[in-house]
Amino acid sequence: MTSLFRPSFFAVFAILMGVFVFSSSAQAATSTVCASGCDFASLEDAITADAPGQDTLVLANGYDAAAETVYLYLPEETILTCDPGVVFGVGGSTHYVYSNNNVIVQDCSFEEARFIADNLSNNVWRNNIWTDSSTI
C-alpha cells in the first residue's frame, strides 16, 4: 500500500507545483499601441489580446486614432495612458469607448470621443484633456 501512495502523492505534488508556477507567471503587462514599431497597431488589437488581470495600454507617439473602430470596450482592470502629444478620437467620427469596472484612464487628450461608464465602480480619470465634444 505504501508504494501506491507515494506515486499518487508525488503526482499530486507535481501538479500543484505546476499550477503555482504557471499562475504566478501571469503578471500585469504593459503594451504599446502605435502605427508601427509597437506591440499593437491599434487599441482594438491590444484589447482583443488582453489577458485577465491588470494590464496597461499605452497609446504611444505615432498612434493613429483614425484607424480605430468607432466602438471600443475596455476590459476590466485596464489602465489606459498616453504619451505626451497623443490625441485619441481624431478622425472625423465620434469614437465610443465603453468602460468596465476598475479602469484607469490617465494622461490622455481626447477629441470627438465619448466614454460610457454607467453603473460601474472604481473607475479613475486623471490628468486628461477633453475637447471637441468629448464627454465622459
Short mmCIF file of C-alpha atoms in Angstrom, two decimals:
data_model
loop_
_atom_site.label_atom_id
_atom_site.label_comp_id
_atom_site.label_asym_id
_atom_site.label_seq_id
_atom_site.Cartn_x
_atom_site.Cartn_y
_atom_site.Cartn_z
CA MET A 1 0.00 0.00 0.00
CA THR A 2 2.84 2.37 0.68
CA SER A 3 4.18 2.04 -2.87
CA LEU A 4 0.77 3.07 -4.27
CA PHE A 5 0.53 6.08 -2.00
CA ARG A 6 3.92 7.57 -2.87
CA PRO A 7 3.43 7.90 -6.66
CA SER A 8 0.00 9.41 -6.08
CA PHE A 9 1.39 11.90 -3.59
CA PHE A 10 4.22 12.89 -5.93
CA ALA A 11 1.86 13.22 -8.89
CA VAL A 12 -0.46 15.50 -6.92
CA PHE A 13 2.53 17.48 -5.61
CA ALA A 14 3.90 17.93 -9.15
CA ILE A 15 0.52 19.10 -10.46
CA LEU A 16 0.10 21.60 -7.62
CA MET A 17 3.61 22.96 -8.14
CA GLY A 18 2.89 23.39 -11.84
CA VAL A 19 -0.27 25.32 -11.06
CA PHE A 20 1.62 27.68 -8.75
CA VAL A 21 4.48 28.19 -11.18
CA PHE A 22 2.23 28.96 -14.14
CA SER A 23 -0.27 31.09 -12.21
CA SER A 24 2.48 33.26 -10.73
CA SER A 25 3.90 33.89 -14.19
CA ALA A 26 0.68 35.64 -15.27
CA GLN A 27 1.81 39.15 -14.39
CA ALA A 28 0.45 42.50 -15.38
CA ALA A 29 1.66 43.50 -18.83
CA THR A 30 2.32 46.85 -20.46
CA SER A 31 1.64 47.04 -24.20
CA THR A 32 2.28 49.93 -26.56
CA VAL A 33 -0.05 50.95 -29.38
CA CYS A 34 1.08 52.92 -32.46
CA ALA A 35 1.12 52.71 -36.25
CA SER A 36 4.49 50.93 -36.42
CA GLY A 37 7.17 49.69 -34.05
CA CYS A 38 4.82 49.00 -31.11
CA ASP A 39 3.29 45.86 -29.65
CA PHE A 40 -0.02 46.60 -31.42
CA ALA A 41 -1.10 48.74 -34.37
CA SER A 42 -4.50 49.61 -32.88
CA LEU A 43 -6.14 49.87 -29.49
CA GLU A 44 -8.71 47.34 -30.67
CA ASP A 45 -5.93 44.79 -31.34
CA ALA A 46 -4.45 45.41 -27.88
CA ILE A 47 -7.87 44.99 -26.24
CA THR A 48 -8.52 41.77 -28.18
CA ALA A 49 -5.21 40.31 -26.96
CA ASP A 50 -5.76 41.41 -23.35
CA ALA A 51 -5.41 38.66 -20.75
CA PRO A 52 -7.32 38.63 -17.45
CA GLY A 53 -5.75 40.81 -14.77
CA GLN A 54 -4.47 44.34 -14.73
CA ASP A 55 -2.75 45.44 -17.93
CA THR A 56 -1.54 48.84 -19.09
CA LEU A 57 -2.17 50.00 -22.65
CA VAL A 58 -0.04 52.94 -23.74
CA LEU A 59 -1.07 55.00 -26.75
CA ALA A 60 2.45 55.83 -27.95
CA ASN A 61 3.76 58.51 -30.29
CA GLY A 62 2.70 57.57 -33.80
CA TYR A 63 -0.69 56.28 -32.62
CA ASP A 64 -3.30 56.68 -35.39
CA ALA A 65 -6.74 57.24 -33.87
CA ALA A 66 -8.32 57.41 -37.32
CA ALA A 67 -7.54 53.71 -37.79
CA GLU A 68 -9.68 52.70 -34.78
CA THR A 69 -13.15 51.25 -34.92
CA VAL A 70 -15.89 53.54 -33.69
CA TYR A 71 -16.84 51.30 -30.72
CA LEU A 72 -14.24 50.03 -28.24
CA TYR A 73 -14.75 48.10 -25.00
CA LEU A 74 -12.07 48.45 -22.30
CA PRO A 75 -11.66 45.23 -20.29
CA GLU A 76 -11.88 45.18 -16.50
CA GLU A 77 -8.67 46.19 -14.69
CA THR A 78 -7.20 48.12 -17.62
CA ILE A 79 -5.00 51.19 -17.38
CA LEU A 80 -5.12 53.37 -20.49
CA THR A 81 -2.43 56.03 -20.69
CA CYS A 82 -0.98 58.22 -23.44
CA ASP A 83 2.44 59.51 -24.38
CA PRO A 84 2.61 63.33 -24.46
CA GLY A 85 1.07 64.76 -27.63
CA VAL A 86 -1.04 61.71 -28.48
CA VAL A 87 -4.70 62.51 -29.18
CA PHE A 88 -7.40 59.85 -29.10
CA GLY A 89 -10.52 60.24 -31.21
CA VAL A 90 -9.36 62.37 -34.11
CA GLY A 91 -10.65 61.03 -37.39
CA GLY A 92 -13.87 62.73 -38.32
CA SER A 93 -16.31 60.50 -36.43
CA THR A 94 -17.11 60.16 -32.75
CA HIS A 95 -15.43 57.20 -31.04
CA TYR A 96 -17.42 55.45 -28.29
CA VAL A 97 -15.38 53.78 -25.55
CA TYR A 98 -17.26 51.56 -23.14
CA SER A 99 -15.53 51.14 -19.82
CA ASN A 100 -15.67 48.30 -17.35
CA ASN A 101 -15.01 48.12 -13.59
CA ASN A 102 -11.57 49.07 -12.24
CA VAL A 103 -10.41 51.08 -15.24
CA ILE A 104 -7.93 53.95 -15.07
CA VAL A 105 -7.63 56.49 -17.89
CA GLN A 106 -4.81 58.96 -17.44
CA ASP A 107 -2.61 61.49 -19.22
CA CYS A 108 -4.62 61.45 -22.46
CA SER A 109 -6.12 64.06 -24.78
CA PHE A 110 -9.49 63.26 -26.31
CA GLU A 111 -11.26 64.74 -29.30
CA GLU A 112 -14.61 63.50 -30.59
CA ALA A 113 -14.66 60.71 -28.00
CA ARG A 114 -17.41 59.57 -25.67
CA PHE A 115 -16.69 57.34 -22.68
CA ILE A 116 -19.57 55.32 -21.30
CA ALA A 117 -19.10 54.09 -17.74
CA ASP A 118 -22.63 53.88 -16.35
CA ASN A 119 -23.23 51.85 -13.18
CA LEU A 120 -19.59 50.81 -12.85
CA SER A 121 -17.22 51.05 -9.91
CA ASN A 122 -13.64 52.05 -9.24
CA ASN A 123 -13.04 53.99 -12.46
CA VAL A 124 -10.42 56.72 -12.27
CA TRP A 125 -10.00 59.59 -14.74
CA ARG A 126 -6.94 61.75 -14.05
CA ASN A 127 -4.90 64.35 -15.85
CA ASN A 128 -6.90 64.11 -19.11
CA ILE A 129 -7.86 66.82 -21.60
CA TRP A 130 -11.33 66.74 -23.19
CA THR A 131 -12.02 68.84 -26.30
CA ASP A 132 -14.31 68.98 -29.34
CA SER A 133 -17.47 67.37 -27.98
CA SER A 134 -15.68 64.74 -25.90
CA THR A 135 -17.55 63.55 -22.79
CA ILE A 136 -17.43 61.02 -20.01
#
